Amino acid sequence: MKLLVMSDSHGDDEIVTELISNYQSEVDGIFHCGDSEFSKDNPLVDRLNLVKGNMDFEDFPPSIIQTIDNNRILMTHGHLQNVNNSMLNLTLFGKENQADIVLFGHTHQAYCEMYQGMLIVNPGSISQPRGQFAQYGGLYCIIDKRSDSYQIQYYNRQFEPISSLSFTEKVNGG
């Protein structure tokens, strides 16, 4: 199973279009963790799994659960779980929803952790990065689940892998 994950594009339809065009035939799911600032009639909406962020004004869902290859994927923007202050509410939300993978945005910063059997990932912001990885000018990630591990690779806007942002997390029981 391979997932393309992006977040916080803040109206930058061009990069979202490029990501979809570049990866649509290579991945099993395309996820946008909110703050797209899309209108409901934007044709990109139908090409993504999409949630509502704090800067979205359309009636997108605040969270979604998608199952791909028996992997339960929970996506939310993160502002409703107060991710700027702590991961506690997000991890509880993931456990409550029996998620294997939890995807979120909001902080504009890359984050990857295996926590009590859940892979928790923030792809960073594709358009307005913050924090120690802002120098890359925007990030997204690909999650590749293998039989015994997750491979998480972050990329810049030029589709180049960031070598310092590559992680392998062991799947529990694998």
XYZ file of C-alpha atoms in Angstrom:
174
model
C 0.000 0.000 0.000
C 1.334 3.391 -0.973
C -0.150 6.764 0.065
C 0.546 10.321 -1.071
C -0.029 12.736 1.834
C -0.063 16.535 1.675
C -1.474 19.353 3.763
C -1.854 23.099 4.111
C -1.675 24.081 0.444
C -3.565 27.326 1.241
C -4.956 27.954 -2.232
C -1.935 26.719 -4.178
C -3.949 24.607 -6.629
C -0.992 24.348 -9.003
C 1.189 22.251 -6.681
C -1.757 20.032 -5.718
C -2.479 19.442 -9.412
C 1.194 18.621 -10.042
C 1.301 16.150 -7.136
C -1.848 14.375 -8.292
C -0.609 14.218 -11.897
C 2.799 12.940 -10.840
C 1.592 10.231 -8.438
C -1.982 9.189 -9.270
C -0.924 6.002 -11.067
C 1.650 5.081 -8.400
C -0.357 5.331 -5.169
C -3.406 3.657 -3.637
C -4.698 6.851 -2.048
C -4.152 10.616 -2.167
C -4.770 12.451 1.105
C -4.983 16.192 1.819
C -5.017 16.972 5.546
C -6.873 20.275 5.261
C -6.382 24.000 4.730
C -6.653 23.496 0.982
C -8.897 26.579 0.743
C -10.685 24.823 -2.136
C -14.208 25.715 -3.116
C -16.651 22.792 -3.296
C -16.747 23.057 -7.100
C -12.952 22.829 -7.508
C -12.341 19.728 -9.678
C -9.427 18.722 -7.414
C -11.883 17.948 -4.588
C -13.071 14.802 -6.368
C -9.506 13.535 -6.803
C -8.547 13.599 -3.113
C -9.450 12.323 0.303
C -9.919 15.746 1.900
C -10.797 17.149 5.333
C -11.701 20.608 6.546
C -8.986 22.714 8.123
C -9.324 25.843 10.206
C -8.842 27.988 7.062
C -11.388 26.101 4.957
C -14.860 27.568 4.676
C -16.593 24.856 2.693
C -18.476 22.013 4.353
C -15.764 19.354 4.096
C -15.772 16.670 6.827
C -13.629 17.385 9.925
C -12.208 13.853 9.728
C -12.478 10.784 7.541
C -11.702 7.113 7.895
C -10.574 5.257 4.801
C -9.622 1.574 4.644
C -7.021 0.549 2.062
C -5.614 -2.984 1.984
C -6.981 -3.662 5.493
C -5.256 -0.538 6.867
C -7.560 1.808 8.748
C -6.489 5.368 7.935
C -7.822 8.273 10.009
C -7.280 11.786 8.685
C -8.066 15.076 10.386
C -6.579 18.546 10.185
C -5.535 18.552 13.833
C -6.763 21.931 15.061
C -9.777 20.292 16.746
C -7.356 17.969 18.586
C -5.175 20.922 19.676
C -2.015 19.517 18.024
C -0.112 22.770 18.485
C 0.070 22.028 22.215
C 0.160 18.238 22.505
C -0.273 15.000 20.572
C -2.414 13.518 23.385
C -5.846 14.351 21.939
C -4.783 13.216 18.466
C -3.468 9.879 19.711
C -6.620 9.325 21.787
C -8.706 10.175 18.697
C -6.703 7.628 16.707
C -7.126 4.930 19.368
C -10.847 5.654 19.702
C -11.213 5.137 15.944
C -8.993 2.030 15.893
C -6.655 3.640 13.360
C -3.552 1.992 11.991
C -2.412 5.274 10.449
C -3.295 8.803 11.631
C -2.715 11.689 9.211
C -2.903 15.333 10.263
C -1.759 18.822 9.294
C -2.236 22.260 10.873
C 1.253 22.741 12.346
C 2.927 23.141 8.922
C 5.751 20.950 10.268
C 6.784 17.415 9.323
C 6.118 14.840 12.042
C 6.450 11.069 12.008
C 6.095 8.731 14.988
C 4.987 5.208 15.748
C 2.847 5.337 18.886
C 1.193 2.296 20.472
C 0.857 0.551 17.141
C -0.327 3.631 15.212
C 1.733 5.428 12.623
C 1.154 9.169 13.132
C 2.243 11.438 10.281
C 2.087 15.123 9.450
C 3.378 15.745 5.911
C 4.230 19.364 6.716
C 2.890 22.169 4.554
C 3.300 21.927 0.793
C 3.020 25.733 0.464
C 3.824 27.452 3.778
C 6.323 25.346 5.742
C 7.384 26.274 9.263
C 10.013 25.134 11.698
C 13.298 23.381 11.114
C 12.336 22.052 7.660
C 10.997 25.343 6.236
C 14.238 25.648 4.266
C 12.911 23.035 1.828
C 10.156 25.375 0.676
C 7.272 22.939 1.100
C 6.960 19.256 1.911
C 4.749 16.258 1.278
C 5.337 12.576 1.953
C 4.820 9.104 0.587
C 3.975 6.304 3.011
C 4.836 2.879 1.642
C 3.618 0.011 3.815
C 5.539 -3.178 3.362
C 4.788 -6.505 5.083
C 6.740 -5.648 8.237
C 7.380 -1.898 8.060
C 6.282 1.533 6.944
C 8.687 3.506 4.765
C 8.006 7.228 5.091
C 9.820 9.512 2.672
C 9.414 13.289 2.586
C 9.894 15.269 -0.638
C 10.226 18.920 -1.635
C 8.099 20.726 -4.223
C 10.454 19.606 -6.992
C 9.627 15.936 -6.214
C 13.122 15.402 -4.777
C 13.478 13.159 -1.711
C 14.880 14.779 1.437
C 17.487 12.295 2.685
C 17.304 13.534 6.287
C 13.518 13.013 6.238
C 13.320 9.317 5.522
C 12.000 6.950 8.185
C 11.328 3.265 8.643
C 8.847 2.246 11.321
C 8.244 -1.386 12.181
C 4.670 -2.630 11.904
C 3.568 -4.188 15.202
C 3.552 -7.941 14.955
C 5.506 -7.829 11.704
